[in-house]
Short mmCIF file of C-alpha atoms in Angstrom, two decimals:
data_model
loop_
_atom_site.label_atom_id
_atom_site.label_comp_id
_atom_site.label_asym_id
_atom_site.label_seq_id
_atom_site.Cartn_x
_atom_site.Cartn_y
_atom_site.Cartn_z
CA MET A 162 -26.52 2.43 14.16
CA ASN A 163 -27.70 0.72 10.97
CA ARG A 164 -26.14 -2.67 11.81
CA LYS A 165 -27.63 -4.49 8.83
CA MET A 166 -26.07 -1.98 6.45
CA VAL A 167 -22.71 -2.37 8.19
CA PHE A 168 -22.68 -6.18 7.92
CA ASN A 169 -24.05 -6.05 4.38
CA MET A 170 -21.11 -3.88 3.31
CA VAL A 171 -18.61 -6.10 5.14
CA GLY A 172 -20.07 -9.10 3.31
CA LYS A 173 -19.57 -7.39 -0.06
CA ILE A 174 -15.98 -6.59 0.85
CA VAL A 175 -15.21 -10.20 1.86
CA ARG A 176 -16.72 -11.32 -1.47
CA LEU A 177 -14.45 -8.87 -3.25
CA GLN A 178 -11.49 -10.41 -1.46
CA ALA A 179 -12.33 -13.73 -3.13
CA ALA A 180 -11.89 -12.01 -6.50
CA LEU A 181 -8.60 -10.43 -5.39
CA LEU A 182 -7.26 -13.85 -4.35
CA VAL A 183 -7.56 -15.00 -7.95
CA LEU A 184 -4.40 -13.06 -8.90
CA PRO A 185 -2.03 -14.90 -6.51
CA LEU A 186 -3.85 -18.12 -7.48
CA ILE A 187 -2.89 -17.48 -11.12
CA VAL A 188 0.72 -16.81 -10.05
CA SER A 189 0.79 -20.15 -8.21
CA LEU A 190 -0.60 -21.92 -11.26
CA ILE A 191 2.06 -20.34 -13.50
CA TYR A 192 4.85 -21.56 -11.20
CA GLY A 193 3.16 -24.93 -10.59
CA GLU A 194 3.12 -24.58 -6.81
CA LYS A 195 1.23 -26.63 -4.20
CA CYS A 196 -0.29 -23.51 -2.58
CA VAL A 197 -2.89 -23.44 -5.39
CA PHE A 198 -5.20 -25.44 -3.14
CA ALA A 199 -4.72 -22.98 -0.27
CA PHE A 200 -5.96 -20.16 -2.47
CA LEU A 201 -8.88 -22.20 -3.80
CA ILE A 202 -10.03 -23.11 -0.28
CA THR A 203 -9.67 -19.52 0.94
CA ILE A 204 -11.60 -18.22 -2.07
CA GLY A 205 -14.39 -20.67 -1.23
CA ILE A 206 -14.44 -19.55 2.41
CA SER A 207 -14.50 -15.89 1.34
CA LEU A 208 -17.49 -16.49 -0.92
CA VAL A 209 -19.40 -18.45 1.74
CA VAL A 210 -18.77 -15.82 4.44
CA GLY A 211 -19.40 -12.92 2.06
CA PHE A 212 -22.65 -14.23 0.62
CA GLY A 213 -23.74 -15.36 4.08
CA LEU A 214 -23.35 -11.86 5.54
CA THR A 215 -25.12 -10.18 2.63
CA LEU A 216 -28.02 -12.65 2.72
CA ILE A 217 -28.72 -12.36 6.46
CA SER A 218 -28.16 -8.58 6.46
CA ARG A 219 -30.52 -7.06 3.93
CA PRO A 220 -31.04 -3.48 5.13
CA LYS A 221 -34.26 -1.63 4.41
CA ASN A 222 -32.50 1.67 5.08
CA ARG A 223 -29.26 2.02 3.10
CA VAL A 224 -28.28 5.45 4.44
CA ILE A 225 -24.73 5.55 5.81
CA TYR A 226 -23.69 8.09 8.43
CA ALA A 227 -20.28 8.72 10.00
CA LYS A 228 -20.63 6.03 12.70
CA GLU A 229 -21.59 3.40 10.10
CA GLY A 230 -18.62 4.48 7.98
CA PHE A 231 -16.14 3.96 10.79
CA ALA A 232 -17.73 0.65 11.81
CA ILE A 233 -17.58 -0.66 8.22
CA VAL A 234 -13.91 0.25 7.89
CA ALA A 235 -12.93 -1.34 11.22
CA LEU A 236 -14.87 -4.57 10.70
CA ALA A 237 -13.84 -4.86 7.04
CA TRP A 238 -10.14 -4.82 7.88
CA LEU A 239 -10.63 -7.41 10.63
CA ALA A 240 -12.68 -9.67 8.35
CA MET A 241 -10.27 -9.38 5.42
CA SER A 242 -7.26 -10.08 7.65
CA ALA A 243 -8.96 -13.03 9.34
CA VAL A 244 -9.83 -14.66 6.01
CA GLY A 245 -6.68 -13.60 4.18
CA ALA A 246 -4.48 -15.22 6.84
CA LEU A 247 -5.98 -18.63 6.04
CA THR A 248 -3.93 -18.90 2.83
CA PHE A 249 -0.66 -18.94 4.82
CA VAL A 250 -1.97 -21.49 7.35
CA ILE A 251 -3.58 -23.87 4.83
CA SER A 252 -0.45 -23.84 2.65
CA GLY A 253 1.69 -24.56 5.71
CA GLU A 254 4.10 -21.71 4.92
CA ILE A 255 3.07 -19.92 8.14
CA PRO A 256 1.64 -22.82 10.17
CA HIS A 257 0.40 -20.90 13.21
CA TYR A 258 -2.74 -18.82 12.67
CA VAL A 259 -1.68 -16.03 15.05
CA ASP A 260 1.54 -15.55 13.07
CA ALA A 261 -0.37 -15.63 9.77
CA PHE A 262 -2.92 -13.13 11.11
CA PHE A 263 -0.08 -10.83 12.19
CA GLU A 264 1.52 -11.02 8.74
CA THR A 265 -1.79 -10.33 6.99
CA VAL A 266 -2.73 -7.42 9.24
CA SER A 267 0.75 -6.00 8.70
CA GLY A 268 0.17 -6.29 4.96
CA PHE A 269 -3.31 -4.75 4.77
CA THR A 270 -2.37 -1.91 7.14
CA THR A 271 0.89 -1.40 5.16
CA THR A 272 2.86 -1.62 8.40
CA GLY A 273 5.45 -3.96 6.91
CA ALA A 274 6.45 -5.78 10.09
CA SER A 275 7.05 -9.48 9.43
CA ILE A 276 7.44 -12.73 11.31
CA VAL A 277 8.91 -14.52 8.26
CA ARG A 278 12.55 -15.36 8.94
CA ASP A 279 13.60 -16.67 5.52
CA VAL A 280 11.45 -14.87 2.97
CA GLU A 281 13.33 -16.36 0.02
CA GLN A 282 11.99 -19.83 0.90
CA MET A 283 8.35 -18.81 0.42
CA SER A 284 6.46 -19.74 -2.74
CA HIS A 285 5.83 -17.18 -5.49
CA GLY A 286 2.09 -17.30 -4.90
CA MET A 287 2.41 -16.51 -1.19
CA LEU A 288 5.00 -13.80 -1.82
CA PHE A 289 2.66 -12.23 -4.37
CA TRP A 290 -0.32 -12.33 -1.98
CA ARG A 291 1.83 -10.98 0.86
CA SER A 292 2.88 -7.93 -1.20
CA PHE A 293 -0.52 -7.59 -2.88
CA THR A 294 -2.06 -6.96 0.56
CA HIS A 295 0.06 -3.80 0.66
CA TRP A 296 -1.33 -2.63 -2.65
CA ILE A 297 -4.90 -3.35 -1.55
CA GLY A 298 -4.43 -1.63 1.79
CA GLY A 299 -2.49 1.34 0.44
CA MET A 300 -5.40 3.13 -1.18
CA GLY A 301 -8.00 1.12 0.71
CA VAL A 302 -10.32 -1.54 -0.61
CA LEU A 303 -13.34 0.53 0.41
CA VAL A 304 -12.29 3.25 -2.03
CA PHE A 305 -12.45 0.55 -4.70
CA ILE A 306 -15.88 -0.51 -3.45
CA MET A 307 -17.08 3.07 -3.84
CA ALA A 308 -15.70 3.12 -7.39
CA VAL A 309 -17.68 0.09 -8.53
CA MET A 310 -20.89 0.15 -6.47
CA GLN A 311 -23.98 2.31 -6.64
CA SER A 312 -23.30 5.00 -4.06
CA SER A 313 -25.13 7.90 -2.51
CA ASP A 314 -23.90 11.18 -1.11
CA ARG A 315 -23.78 9.54 2.32
CA THR A 316 -21.01 7.17 1.23
CA ILE A 317 -18.55 10.02 1.66
CA HIS A 318 -18.50 8.94 5.31
CA ILE A 319 -16.89 5.65 4.28
CA LEU A 320 -14.29 7.47 2.21
CA ARG A 321 -13.55 9.87 5.07
CA ALA A 322 -12.98 6.91 7.36
CA GLU A 323 -10.88 5.01 4.84
CA VAL A 324 -9.04 7.24 2.37
CA PRO A 325 -5.31 7.76 3.10
CA GLY A 326 -4.52 10.89 5.11
CA PRO A 327 -6.30 12.86 7.84
CA THR A 328 -8.35 14.95 5.43
CA PHE A 329 -10.58 14.16 2.49
CA GLY A 330 -12.34 16.25 -0.09
CA LYS A 331 -14.23 15.36 -3.24
CA LEU A 332 -12.18 15.90 -6.40
CA VAL A 333 -15.40 15.97 -8.45
CA PRO A 334 -19.07 16.33 -7.37
CA LYS A 335 -19.88 12.59 -7.38
CA ILE A 336 -18.27 10.37 -4.74
CA LYS A 337 -18.15 7.42 -7.14
CA ASP A 338 -16.23 9.46 -9.70
CA THR A 339 -13.81 10.68 -7.03
CA ALA A 340 -13.05 7.08 -6.03
CA LYS A 341 -12.52 6.12 -9.66
CA ILE A 342 -10.08 8.99 -10.20
CA LEU A 343 -8.10 8.07 -7.07
CA TYR A 344 -7.82 4.43 -8.10
CA LEU A 345 -6.99 5.27 -11.71
CA ILE A 346 -4.07 7.43 -10.55
CA TYR A 347 -2.98 4.66 -8.17
CA ILE A 348 -3.10 1.94 -10.84
CA VAL A 349 -1.37 4.01 -13.52
CA MET A 350 1.46 5.04 -11.18
CA THR A 351 1.97 1.41 -10.12
CA ALA A 352 2.06 0.29 -13.76
CA ILE A 353 4.60 2.98 -14.66
CA GLU A 354 6.87 1.87 -11.83
CA VAL A 355 6.66 -1.74 -13.01
CA ILE A 356 7.70 -0.64 -16.51
CA PHE A 357 10.66 1.38 -15.23
CA LEU A 358 11.85 -1.54 -13.08
CA LEU A 359 11.58 -3.92 -16.02
CA CYS A 360 13.72 -1.51 -18.04
CA GLY A 361 16.37 -1.86 -15.34
CA GLY A 362 16.51 -5.62 -15.73
CA MET A 363 14.38 -6.55 -12.72
CA PRO A 364 12.30 -9.70 -13.40
CA LEU A 365 8.55 -9.20 -13.93
CA PHE A 366 7.55 -10.97 -10.71
CA ASP A 367 10.04 -8.93 -8.66
CA SER A 368 8.92 -5.73 -10.39
CA LEU A 369 5.28 -6.39 -9.52
CA VAL A 370 5.74 -7.22 -5.85
CA HIS A 371 8.12 -4.32 -5.24
CA SER A 372 5.78 -1.94 -7.03
CA PHE A 373 2.95 -3.17 -4.80
CA GLY A 374 5.09 -2.49 -1.74
CA THR A 375 6.12 0.94 -3.00
CA ALA A 376 2.60 1.99 -3.98
CA GLY A 377 1.13 0.93 -0.66
CA THR A 378 4.23 2.22 1.19
CA GLY A 379 4.38 -1.09 3.06
CA GLY A 380 7.75 -2.52 2.16
CA PHE A 381 7.40 -6.31 2.18
CA GLY A 382 10.43 -7.57 0.28
CA ILE A 383 11.22 -10.91 -1.34
CA LYS A 384 14.99 -10.86 -0.83
CA SER A 385 16.96 -11.03 2.41
CA ALA A 386 18.98 -8.01 1.26
CA SER A 387 15.76 -6.10 0.47
CA ILE A 388 16.27 -3.61 -2.40
CA GLY A 389 20.04 -3.79 -1.87
CA HIS A 390 19.86 -7.00 -3.92
CA TYR A 391 19.12 -5.02 -7.09
CA SER A 392 20.98 -2.55 -9.32
CA HIS A 393 21.56 1.11 -8.51
CA TYR A 394 19.14 2.03 -11.30
CA CYS A 395 16.33 0.02 -9.67
CA GLN A 396 17.14 1.57 -6.32
CA TRP A 397 16.78 5.07 -7.80
CA VAL A 398 13.48 4.15 -9.47
CA ILE A 399 12.04 2.89 -6.19
CA THR A 400 13.42 5.96 -4.38
CA ILE A 401 11.57 8.30 -6.73
CA PHE A 402 8.31 6.36 -6.63
CA MET A 403 8.36 6.12 -2.83
CA LEU A 404 8.51 9.92 -2.76
CA LEU A 405 5.73 10.20 -5.35
CA PHE A 406 3.40 7.87 -3.44
CA GLY A 407 4.11 9.94 -0.35
CA MET A 408 2.60 13.02 -2.02
CA ASN A 409 -1.02 14.16 -1.93
CA PHE A 410 -2.96 12.43 -4.73
CA ASN A 411 -4.95 15.62 -5.29
CA LEU A 412 -1.79 17.09 -6.81
CA PHE A 413 -1.66 14.37 -9.45
CA TYR A 414 -5.28 15.06 -10.32
CA LEU A 415 -4.51 18.76 -10.66
CA LEU A 416 -1.66 17.87 -13.01
CA LEU A 417 -4.05 15.75 -15.11
CA ILE A 418 -6.43 18.68 -15.57
CA ARG A 419 -3.46 21.01 -16.22
CA ARG A 420 -3.88 23.22 -13.19
CA PHE A 421 -0.12 23.58 -12.81
CA LYS A 422 -0.28 26.84 -10.86
CA SER A 423 -2.40 25.20 -8.18
CA VAL A 424 0.22 22.46 -7.80
CA LEU A 425 3.04 25.00 -7.51
CA LYS A 426 1.09 26.85 -4.80
CA SER A 427 0.86 23.75 -2.60
CA GLY A 428 2.62 24.64 0.65
CA GLU A 429 2.34 21.05 1.84
CA MET A 430 4.23 19.76 -1.21
CA TRP A 431 7.05 22.28 -0.85
CA CYS A 432 7.34 21.56 2.87
CA TYR A 433 7.48 17.82 2.14
CA LEU A 434 10.17 18.23 -0.52
CA ALA A 435 12.16 20.64 1.67
CA ILE A 436 12.19 18.16 4.56
CA VAL A 437 13.32 15.39 2.20
CA LEU A 438 16.10 17.44 0.54
CA VAL A 439 17.47 18.83 3.80
CA SER A 440 17.46 15.37 5.38
CA ILE A 441 19.24 13.84 2.37
CA GLY A 442 21.85 16.60 2.43
CA LEU A 443 22.60 16.24 6.14
CA ILE A 444 22.77 12.44 6.07
CA THR A 445 24.94 12.45 2.91
CA LEU A 446 27.50 14.67 4.63
CA ASN A 447 27.28 12.62 7.81
CA ILE A 448 27.87 9.21 6.19
CA TYR A 449 30.41 10.33 3.58
CA PRO A 450 33.40 9.37 5.81
CA ILE A 451 32.03 5.80 5.96
CA TYR A 452 31.67 5.22 2.21
CA GLN A 453 34.28 7.67 0.86
CA SER A 454 32.07 8.20 -2.21
CA PHE A 455 29.71 11.12 -2.72
CA SER A 456 27.57 9.26 -5.29
CA GLU A 457 27.13 6.23 -3.05
CA SER A 458 26.45 8.37 0.01
CA ILE A 459 23.75 10.40 -1.74
CA ARG A 460 22.17 7.26 -3.25
CA LEU A 461 21.98 5.48 0.10
CA SER A 462 20.78 8.55 1.99
CA SER A 463 18.18 9.38 -0.68
CA PHE A 464 16.78 5.87 -0.59
CA GLN A 465 16.59 5.64 3.20
CA VAL A 466 15.08 9.10 3.62
CA SER A 467 12.41 8.27 1.01
CA SER A 468 11.75 4.88 2.58
CA ILE A 469 11.50 6.21 6.14
CA ILE A 470 9.47 9.39 5.59
CA THR A 471 6.89 7.43 3.58
CA THR A 472 7.03 4.59 6.15
CA THR A 473 7.71 2.10 3.34
CA GLY A 474 10.52 0.31 5.13
CA TYR A 475 12.65 -0.91 2.21
CA ALA A 476 16.41 -0.79 2.79
CA THR A 477 19.62 -0.71 0.78
CA ALA A 478 22.02 -0.36 3.71
CA ASP A 479 22.24 -1.26 7.38
CA PHE A 480 21.63 2.25 8.72
CA ALA A 481 21.97 0.93 12.28
CA ASP A 482 25.71 1.35 11.66
CA TRP A 483 25.33 4.99 10.60
CA PRO A 484 26.33 7.87 12.90
CA THR A 485 23.92 9.03 15.61
CA LEU A 486 22.96 12.19 13.70
CA SER A 487 21.77 10.19 10.68
CA LYS A 488 19.80 7.74 12.82
CA SER A 489 18.21 10.61 14.73
CA ILE A 490 17.08 12.29 11.49
CA LEU A 491 15.56 9.02 10.26
CA LEU A 492 13.76 8.56 13.59
CA VAL A 493 12.18 12.01 13.31
CA LEU A 494 11.15 11.32 9.70
CA MET A 495 9.24 8.22 10.84
CA PHE A 496 6.94 10.42 12.90
CA ILE A 497 6.53 13.12 10.24
CA GLY A 498 5.38 10.79 7.45
CA GLY A 499 4.20 11.78 3.98
CA CYS A 500 1.55 14.22 2.82
CA ALA A 501 -2.13 14.08 3.67
CA GLY A 502 -4.03 12.25 0.95
CA SER A 503 -1.09 9.93 0.24
CA THR A 504 -0.62 6.24 0.97
CA ALA A 505 2.21 7.03 3.40
CA GLY A 506 1.98 6.74 7.18
CA GLY A 507 3.12 8.99 10.01
CA ILE A 508 1.26 12.00 11.41
CA LYS A 509 1.57 13.65 7.97
CA VAL A 510 3.43 16.77 6.87
#
């Protein structure tokens, strides 16, 4: 294994994390919060560790094979989580490092599990960073690395180890261009969701963090009531975008180049949509006696089906109180997950 190349790449990724931490730092400055210093210290540590790894690991051979690709991905996530957790500890908002590491790993892996008991007491800067880890982890920071660095044909092994979904194929001949297209689609879709949420009256900060959680299908919220805190319009917007981010990103590229017939021939897409529609229909009928309203039943069932099948984890209702049939359907959807090539989890459609 080309160990120097592995550590050199990990160093570059940790350096990139320092740049990413600037965004929550700006948020903290805007709100005048004390956690500014936590971000500054963590940025400094990221730069020292990143430059240190790149300086001591200068590879003569820069060829990357499959084993190097998998090693880079594994070590990069561990390094980013280890450093990223420091912000919570230094700020004192999550005082114990193990808890902070858990929260950060949950964010970067878009798992969405949390140890925070009262999320509404956290500072804006920490809430932003917490949700931003979802956005970074959703598409994968290594895809971004491939988009901005000089890459060779061998770097496809990194993308295969990192890109969402069990399969990966080049959209265009050059790996670097493929990574750029994937991230452009990801960024544009996130921006569109932010705009739609703003149109529904959701504050800018809330729109950003919930769009990050939707895009990465992670689901960190900033309200105790999760998305149930917001209007029905905002709930429908997030429902639709959760489903969209659960679809294969290749389909969006095909739409961009106007290959509509190829999109319509996607068996995976139709299977995904069929599972979603059938699940929504069955749960709507099952919970109708509880709510005595067809519109409310279909809204709640649509949101939870979208949230569960994409493994996002947002909620608008306490579905633990739903009938056994509805809970059983949701349990099965957790395992199925979204489409290959999406940011969703599960074993994939």
